[in-house]
Amino acid sequence: MRALQNDREIDMPHSTTRRHLMLGLGGLAGAVALARPGLAQRGWEPNRPVQFIVPAGTGGGADQMARVIQGIVSKYGLMRQPMVVVNKAGGAGAEGFLEAKGARANPHVLVVTLSNLFTTPLATGVPFSWRDLTPISMMALDEFVLWVNAEAPFGTAQDLIAAAKQNRLRMGGTGSKQEDQIITAAITRATGAQFAYVPFRGGGEVAVQLVGKHIDSTVNNPIEAVTHWRSGALRPLCVFDSQRLSGAERMTETMAWRDIPTAKESGLDVEYLMLRGIMGAPGLNAAQIAFYVDLLAKVRDTQEWRDLMAQGAFNTTTMTGDAFRSWLEAEETRHRSLMQEAGFLAGQAS
């Protein structure tokens, strides 16, 4: 079984990207003080509200990240115009992507992207690719964790797999033929465990369904399930990464993020990380791209952003420019291969 590998030659090592030192109040004040002069020197800034499209449902990781960015920009006055978050989840995010694609040369449209940037066009045949947008910044990479209800009789990933070999279990996830279902299919190929995949509109809804025992397991992102883990409602079994998460702060009385074993440690040879990035409408010019690259660098240089990264156990790899474009090229190729293997490509028999 081939593991779902992240491109490690492009990805930066976890040890150098996971966490940053806390920015002192003086440093933050300096960053904020520089924000407005920087805009004037660059010669371009938004002159009307910026629409920030989330191609996913409310409450999920993309939605949470967009709203944190919106809040930071507003709190510190990082641009003069407001940022307005709009959820457009229809067609596994195609609604949002196509709207952005149609806003050619409009610098007042941004999209927060996850890996449905690749999976949606590959699975549906919708006339769109990441090349139809303007890459601005990779903000982070997101992890996936195998979750069960805390009252379920599964203490390890192998317990869940053994049960799913005996009786088909319900695996909840965001969308169809998207990241969550790709991982689910990989688990089945690696182990023979059988899951009835149940799609929902967003990761927040997926977590609520697991809390309510309407499904048996999920492969949700950490940020989408952490509050339910902290409340004692959910239990993590493994993380789909080559090494453990680095978070040392206790999320519960007994566990921190780093205490969750990897899938490989759990006898499950599956890996997958997901994009959390920002794209603009097609046809943006160099000054407009530079404005948003600088804006998002200021966002990352706040305690609120570091808190989000720690809360959601993100891999804090960031990229812009040619490096980001090269990464997008490689990820598109990787997703085409993974989805072909799973039978998820448009027009392909499953």
Tab-separated table of C-alpha atoms in Angstrom:
chain	number	residue	atom	x	y	z
A	1	MET	CA	0.000	0.000	0.000
A	2	ARG	CA	1.427	3.366	-0.993
A	3	ALA	CA	1.140	5.966	1.739
A	4	LEU	CA	-0.371	9.363	0.962
A	5	GLN	CA	2.823	11.370	1.126
A	6	ASN	CA	3.266	15.109	1.473
A	7	ASP	CA	5.961	16.522	-0.805
A	8	ARG	CA	8.760	16.734	1.739
A	9	GLU	CA	11.235	18.426	-0.616
A	10	ILE	CA	8.889	21.394	-0.801
A	11	ASP	CA	7.486	21.214	2.713
A	12	MET	CA	9.712	22.685	5.420
A	13	PRO	CA	10.668	20.488	8.414
A	14	HIS	CA	8.175	20.480	11.248
A	15	SER	CA	10.871	21.316	13.760
A	16	THR	CA	11.484	24.637	12.060
A	17	THR	CA	7.894	25.506	11.198
A	18	ARG	CA	5.606	24.307	13.963
A	19	ARG	CA	5.801	27.099	16.476
A	20	HIS	CA	7.329	30.562	16.731
A	21	LEU	CA	8.433	32.528	19.788
A	22	MET	CA	5.815	34.852	21.254
A	23	LEU	CA	6.021	38.325	19.756
A	24	GLY	CA	6.458	40.979	22.448
A	25	LEU	CA	3.965	43.774	22.708
A	26	GLY	CA	6.540	46.199	21.391
A	27	GLY	CA	7.149	44.073	18.305
A	28	LEU	CA	3.440	43.773	17.582
A	29	ALA	CA	2.916	47.483	18.042
A	30	GLY	CA	5.767	48.110	15.619
A	31	ALA	CA	4.258	45.779	13.035
A	32	VAL	CA	0.904	47.506	13.307
A	33	ALA	CA	2.449	50.964	13.202
A	34	LEU	CA	4.210	50.052	9.977
A	35	ALA	CA	1.066	48.730	8.329
A	36	ARG	CA	-0.449	51.979	7.044
A	37	PRO	CA	2.817	53.679	5.973
A	38	GLY	CA	3.653	50.484	4.084
A	39	LEU	CA	0.394	50.678	2.168
A	40	ALA	CA	1.054	54.246	1.100
A	41	GLN	CA	4.616	53.480	-0.046
A	42	ARG	CA	3.465	50.575	-2.195
A	43	GLY	CA	1.059	52.747	-4.146
A	44	TRP	CA	-1.859	50.299	-4.159
A	45	GLU	CA	-4.378	49.218	-1.585
A	46	PRO	CA	-8.034	48.142	-1.713
A	47	ASN	CA	-10.438	51.022	-2.313
A	48	ARG	CA	-13.585	49.063	-1.481
A	49	PRO	CA	-14.451	46.054	0.747
A	50	VAL	CA	-12.565	42.841	0.011
A	51	GLN	CA	-14.753	39.778	-0.481
A	52	PHE	CA	-13.091	36.788	1.220
A	53	ILE	CA	-14.638	33.635	-0.241
A	54	VAL	CA	-14.695	30.397	1.746
A	55	PRO	CA	-15.360	27.467	-0.649
A	56	ALA	CA	-16.666	25.347	2.233
A	57	GLY	CA	-19.353	25.396	4.905
A	58	THR	CA	-19.419	27.350	8.156
A	59	GLY	CA	-17.589	26.076	11.220
A	60	GLY	CA	-14.935	24.102	9.360
A	61	GLY	CA	-11.202	24.756	9.259
A	62	ALA	CA	-11.287	27.038	6.196
A	63	ASP	CA	-14.141	29.077	7.645
A	64	GLN	CA	-12.419	29.419	11.010
A	65	MET	CA	-9.147	30.487	9.392
A	66	ALA	CA	-10.839	33.075	7.199
A	67	ARG	CA	-12.658	34.599	10.160
A	68	VAL	CA	-9.499	34.721	12.276
A	69	ILE	CA	-7.705	36.535	9.434
A	70	GLN	CA	-10.671	38.902	9.091
A	71	GLY	CA	-10.589	39.618	12.825
A	72	ILE	CA	-6.836	40.268	12.905
A	73	VAL	CA	-6.994	42.617	9.909
A	74	SER	CA	-9.810	44.556	11.557
A	75	LYS	CA	-8.333	44.602	15.072
A	76	TYR	CA	-4.945	45.950	14.005
A	77	GLY	CA	-6.119	48.139	11.138
A	78	LEU	CA	-3.969	46.318	8.606
A	79	MET	CA	-5.957	47.766	5.714
A	80	ARG	CA	-8.407	50.628	5.420
A	81	GLN	CA	-11.211	48.643	3.811
A	82	PRO	CA	-13.155	45.873	5.583
A	83	MET	CA	-12.767	42.198	4.734
A	84	VAL	CA	-16.105	40.405	4.284
A	85	VAL	CA	-16.184	36.602	4.680
A	86	VAL	CA	-18.675	34.831	2.401
A	87	ASN	CA	-19.262	31.043	2.446
A	88	LYS	CA	-19.884	29.494	-0.987
A	89	ALA	CA	-19.763	25.738	-0.446
A	90	GLY	CA	-21.959	24.554	-3.308
A	91	GLY	CA	-20.570	21.814	-5.533
A	92	ALA	CA	-17.791	20.889	-3.068
A	93	GLY	CA	-16.518	24.450	-3.254
A	94	ALA	CA	-16.934	24.842	-7.030
A	95	GLU	CA	-19.404	27.692	-6.435
A	96	GLY	CA	-16.751	29.752	-4.668
A	97	PHE	CA	-13.921	28.896	-7.046
A	98	LEU	CA	-15.967	29.711	-10.153
A	99	GLU	CA	-17.044	33.045	-8.691
A	100	ALA	CA	-13.407	33.939	-8.048
A	101	LYS	CA	-12.417	32.743	-11.523
A	102	GLY	CA	-15.041	35.034	-13.015
A	103	ALA	CA	-13.712	38.075	-11.148
A	104	ARG	CA	-10.748	38.549	-13.489
A	105	ALA	CA	-8.457	41.440	-12.569
A	106	ASN	CA	-10.612	42.267	-9.539
A	107	PRO	CA	-8.171	42.759	-6.643
A	108	HIS	CA	-11.032	42.894	-4.149
A	109	VAL	CA	-11.727	39.125	-4.277
A	110	LEU	CA	-9.737	36.568	-2.262
A	111	VAL	CA	-10.309	32.856	-1.679
A	112	VAL	CA	-9.128	30.800	1.299
A	113	THR	CA	-8.164	27.478	-0.234
A	114	LEU	CA	-7.942	23.958	1.033
A	115	SER	CA	-7.084	20.915	-1.037
A	116	ASN	CA	-10.475	21.004	-2.747
A	117	LEU	CA	-8.567	23.426	-4.946
A	118	PHE	CA	-7.359	20.187	-6.595
A	119	THR	CA	-9.975	17.600	-5.689
A	120	THR	CA	-13.111	19.468	-6.807
A	121	PRO	CA	-12.143	19.959	-10.469
A	122	LEU	CA	-10.614	16.476	-10.660
A	123	ALA	CA	-13.715	14.811	-9.190
A	124	THR	CA	-16.416	16.839	-10.921
A	125	GLY	CA	-14.905	17.972	-14.203
A	126	VAL	CA	-15.937	21.547	-13.389
A	127	PRO	CA	-13.976	23.907	-15.701
A	128	PHE	CA	-11.562	25.246	-13.131
A	129	SER	CA	-8.012	24.705	-11.884
A	130	TRP	CA	-5.715	26.491	-9.473
A	131	ARG	CA	-4.110	28.178	-12.520
A	132	ASP	CA	-7.344	30.143	-12.942
A	133	LEU	CA	-6.506	32.052	-9.754
A	134	THR	CA	-3.553	34.112	-8.549
A	135	PRO	CA	-1.472	32.289	-5.896
A	136	ILE	CA	-0.713	34.638	-3.016
A	137	SER	CA	0.380	32.718	0.089
A	138	MET	CA	0.407	29.297	1.694
A	139	MET	CA	-0.570	30.097	5.278
A	140	ALA	CA	-0.113	26.606	6.765
A	141	LEU	CA	-0.594	22.910	6.167
A	142	ASP	CA	-3.368	21.172	8.043
A	143	GLU	CA	-3.286	17.765	9.696
A	144	PHE	CA	-5.898	15.018	9.770
A	145	VAL	CA	-6.758	13.011	12.876
A	146	LEU	CA	-8.837	9.847	13.171
A	147	TRP	CA	-11.568	10.639	15.730
A	148	VAL	CA	-14.201	8.560	17.505
A	149	ASN	CA	-16.798	9.348	20.120
A	150	ALA	CA	-15.243	9.213	23.590
A	151	GLU	CA	-17.846	6.643	24.667
A	152	ALA	CA	-17.084	4.319	21.738
A	153	PRO	CA	-15.248	1.054	22.524
A	154	PHE	CA	-12.240	1.998	20.378
A	155	GLY	CA	-9.060	2.859	22.248
A	156	THR	CA	-6.725	2.581	19.238
A	157	ALA	CA	-6.885	2.836	15.467
A	158	GLN	CA	-6.486	-0.937	15.269
A	159	ASP	CA	-9.582	-1.382	17.464
A	160	LEU	CA	-11.612	0.672	14.983
A	161	ILE	CA	-10.159	-1.153	11.987
A	162	ALA	CA	-10.860	-4.554	13.506
A	163	ALA	CA	-14.485	-3.557	14.106
A	164	ALA	CA	-14.820	-2.195	10.555
A	165	LYS	CA	-13.589	-5.506	9.160
A	166	GLN	CA	-16.430	-7.263	10.960
A	167	ASN	CA	-19.187	-4.751	10.261
A	168	ARG	CA	-19.207	-1.721	7.972
A	169	LEU	CA	-18.877	1.449	10.083
A	170	ARG	CA	-19.982	4.975	9.230
A	171	MET	CA	-17.145	7.408	8.467
A	172	GLY	CA	-18.222	11.039	8.337
A	173	GLY	CA	-16.397	13.637	6.286
A	174	THR	CA	-16.610	16.927	4.420
A	175	GLY	CA	-17.890	16.552	0.862
A	176	SER	CA	-17.734	13.639	-1.569
A	177	LYS	CA	-14.522	12.556	-3.319
A	178	GLN	CA	-12.669	15.187	-1.292
A	179	GLU	CA	-9.803	14.943	1.193
A	180	ASP	CA	-11.720	13.074	3.901
A	181	GLN	CA	-13.028	10.437	1.513
A	182	ILE	CA	-9.594	10.059	-0.118
A	183	ILE	CA	-8.152	9.197	3.305
A	184	THR	CA	-11.066	6.858	4.041
A	185	ALA	CA	-10.496	5.018	0.739
A	186	ALA	CA	-6.794	4.747	1.542
A	187	ILE	CA	-7.582	3.199	4.937
A	188	THR	CA	-9.770	0.624	3.219
A	189	ARG	CA	-7.073	-0.190	0.654
A	190	ALA	CA	-4.415	-0.494	3.356
A	191	THR	CA	-6.418	-2.629	5.806
A	192	GLY	CA	-9.559	-4.079	4.235
A	193	ALA	CA	-11.703	-2.224	6.782
A	194	GLN	CA	-15.086	-1.235	5.341
A	195	PHE	CA	-16.652	2.186	5.881
A	196	ALA	CA	-19.885	3.714	4.648
A	197	TYR	CA	-18.735	7.234	3.892
A	198	VAL	CA	-21.257	9.909	4.956
A	199	PRO	CA	-20.632	13.385	3.479
A	200	PHE	CA	-21.487	16.659	5.227
A	201	ARG	CA	-21.109	20.312	4.211
A	202	GLY	CA	-18.286	21.201	6.593
A	203	GLY	CA	-15.932	19.933	9.272
A	204	GLY	CA	-17.848	21.648	12.055
A	205	GLU	CA	-20.971	19.712	11.151
A	206	VAL	CA	-18.943	16.493	10.888
A	207	ALA	CA	-17.681	16.919	14.456
A	208	VAL	CA	-21.193	17.599	15.779
A	209	GLN	CA	-22.482	14.450	14.069
A	210	LEU	CA	-19.770	12.381	15.739
A	211	VAL	CA	-20.533	13.909	19.137
A	212	GLY	CA	-24.175	12.927	18.580
A	213	LYS	CA	-23.156	9.345	17.624
A	214	HIS	CA	-24.798	9.634	14.218
A	215	ILE	CA	-21.535	8.377	12.698
A	216	ASP	CA	-18.839	6.082	14.096
A	217	SER	CA	-15.646	7.937	13.162
A	218	THR	CA	-14.209	10.886	11.242
A	219	VAL	CA	-10.867	12.019	9.833
A	220	ASN	CA	-11.432	15.654	10.757
A	221	ASN	CA	-8.784	18.361	11.024
A	222	PRO	CA	-7.619	19.151	14.577
A	223	ILE	CA	-9.144	22.649	14.614
A	224	GLU	CA	-12.562	21.237	13.689
A	225	ALA	CA	-12.723	18.809	16.612
A	226	VAL	CA	-10.515	20.283	19.338
A	227	THR	CA	-13.312	21.907	21.371
A	228	HIS	CA	-15.168	18.582	21.507
A	229	TRP	CA	-11.956	16.786	22.486
A	230	ARG	CA	-11.395	19.290	25.276
A	231	SER	CA	-14.960	18.819	26.492
A	232	GLY	CA	-14.448	15.056	26.698
A	233	ALA	CA	-16.874	14.206	23.887
A	234	LEU	CA	-14.362	12.952	21.308
A	235	ARG	CA	-11.223	10.801	21.348
A	236	PRO	CA	-8.293	11.008	18.879
A	237	LEU	CA	-6.801	7.697	17.741
A	238	CYS	CA	-3.986	8.697	15.368
A	239	VAL	CA	-2.678	11.499	13.151
A	240	PHE	CA	-2.065	10.993	9.421
A	241	ASP	CA	1.453	12.389	9.360
A	242	SER	CA	4.947	10.912	9.309
A	243	GLN	CA	5.704	12.289	12.761
A	244	ARG	CA	3.756	13.299	15.816
A	245	LEU	CA	2.308	16.739	16.289
A	246	SER	CA	4.520	19.025	18.350
A	247	GLY	CA	1.976	20.721	20.611
A	248	ALA	CA	2.927	20.202	24.259
A	249	GLU	CA	0.074	22.131	25.888
A	250	ARG	CA	-2.516	19.858	27.494
A	251	MET	CA	-5.772	19.818	25.545
A	252	THR	CA	-7.377	17.513	28.115
A	253	GLU	CA	-6.374	16.492	31.623
A	254	THR	CA	-4.174	13.726	30.251
A	255	MET	CA	-3.258	14.499	26.629
A	256	ALA	CA	-1.535	17.073	24.440
A	257	TRP	CA	-1.395	17.036	20.654
A	258	ARG	CA	2.021	15.357	20.767
A	259	ASP	CA	0.547	12.403	22.669
A	260	ILE	CA	-1.520	11.276	19.665
A	261	PRO	CA	0.339	8.463	17.863
A	262	THR	CA	0.969	8.620	14.140
A	263	ALA	CA	-0.980	6.358	11.818
A	264	LYS	CA	2.207	4.440	11.072
A	265	GLU	CA	2.834	3.918	14.794
A	266	SER	CA	-0.705	2.559	14.884
A	267	GLY	CA	-0.043	0.060	12.101
A	268	LEU	CA	-1.778	2.165	9.441
A	269	ASP	CA	0.381	3.186	6.469
A	270	VAL	CA	-1.485	6.326	5.388
A	271	GLU	CA	-0.321	9.957	5.348
A	272	TYR	CA	-2.016	13.151	4.206
A	273	LEU	CA	-1.614	16.893	4.849
A	274	MET	CA	-3.858	19.597	3.429
A	275	LEU	CA	-3.330	23.089	2.059
A	276	ARG	CA	-4.475	26.183	3.898
A	277	GLY	CA	-3.700	29.015	1.515
A	278	ILE	CA	-4.896	32.288	0.048
A	279	MET	CA	-5.518	32.897	-3.649
A	280	GLY	CA	-6.664	35.990	-5.499
A	281	ALA	CA	-8.813	36.458	-8.576
A	282	PRO	CA	-7.013	35.849	-11.889
A	283	GLY	CA	-5.006	38.629	-13.490
A	284	LEU	CA	-3.788	40.505	-10.397
A	285	ASN	CA	-0.766	42.719	-11.010
A	286	ALA	CA	2.518	42.687	-9.078
A	287	ALA	CA	1.591	45.586	-6.787
A	288	GLN	CA	-1.708	43.970	-5.803
A	289	ILE	CA	-0.052	40.629	-5.103
A	290	ALA	CA	2.653	42.350	-3.050
A	291	PHE	CA	0.028	44.151	-0.974
A	292	TYR	CA	-1.664	40.896	0.018
A	293	VAL	CA	1.609	39.021	0.581
A	294	ASP	CA	2.656	41.780	2.986
A	295	LEU	CA	-0.782	41.913	4.632
A	296	LEU	CA	-0.770	38.166	5.309
A	297	ALA	CA	2.792	38.310	6.652
A	298	LYS	CA	1.564	40.879	9.180
A	299	VAL	CA	-1.364	38.581	10.051
A	300	ARG	CA	1.049	35.717	10.765
A	301	ASP	CA	3.094	38.024	12.976
A	302	THR	CA	0.372	38.338	15.619
A	303	GLN	CA	-0.327	36.388	18.774
A	304	GLU	CA	-3.857	35.662	17.580
A	305	TRP	CA	-2.475	33.809	14.569
A	306	ARG	CA	0.016	31.855	16.691
A	307	ASP	CA	-2.815	30.949	19.045
A	308	LEU	CA	-4.814	29.564	16.111
A	309	MET	CA	-1.803	27.573	14.913
A	310	ALA	CA	-1.311	26.068	18.381
A	311	GLN	CA	-5.017	25.442	18.986
A	312	GLY	CA	-5.341	23.557	15.687
A	313	ALA	CA	-1.936	21.834	15.740
A	314	PHE	CA	-1.095	23.224	12.300
A	315	ASN	CA	2.125	22.660	10.401
A	316	THR	CA	3.145	26.313	10.029
A	317	THR	CA	4.899	26.007	6.668
A	318	THR	CA	4.432	29.157	4.569
A	319	MET	CA	5.289	29.899	0.929
A	320	THR	CA	4.814	32.637	-1.652
A	321	GLY	CA	5.920	33.292	-5.206
A	322	ASP	CA	7.610	30.639	-7.319
A	323	ALA	CA	8.001	28.213	-4.408
A	324	PHE	CA	4.251	28.249	-3.809
A	325	ARG	CA	3.532	27.752	-7.516
A	326	SER	CA	5.909	24.782	-7.656
A	327	TRP	CA	4.213	23.256	-4.626
A	328	LEU	CA	0.784	23.693	-6.240
A	329	GLU	CA	2.015	21.969	-9.411
A	330	ALA	CA	3.314	19.001	-7.423
A	331	GLU	CA	0.176	18.714	-5.298
A	332	GLU	CA	-2.101	18.722	-8.322
A	333	THR	CA	-0.112	15.815	-9.771
A	334	ARG	CA	-0.192	13.961	-6.447
A	335	HIS	CA	-3.943	14.400	-6.059
A	336	ARG	CA	-4.608	13.195	-9.595
A	337	SER	CA	-2.690	10.000	-8.778
A	338	LEU	CA	-4.428	9.488	-5.423
A	339	MET	CA	-7.875	10.076	-6.869
A	340	GLN	CA	-7.253	7.812	-9.825
A	341	GLU	CA	-6.197	5.083	-7.400
A	342	ALA	CA	-9.413	5.616	-5.410
A	343	GLY	CA	-11.608	5.718	-8.532
A	344	PHE	CA	-12.638	9.316	-7.847
A	345	LEU	CA	-11.696	11.069	-11.097
A	346	ALA	CA	-14.524	12.560	-13.149
A	347	GLY	CA	-15.827	9.946	-15.587
A	348	GLN	CA	-13.947	7.149	-13.829
A	349	ALA	CA	-15.892	4.147	-12.539
A	350	SER	CA	-15.523	3.951	-8.746
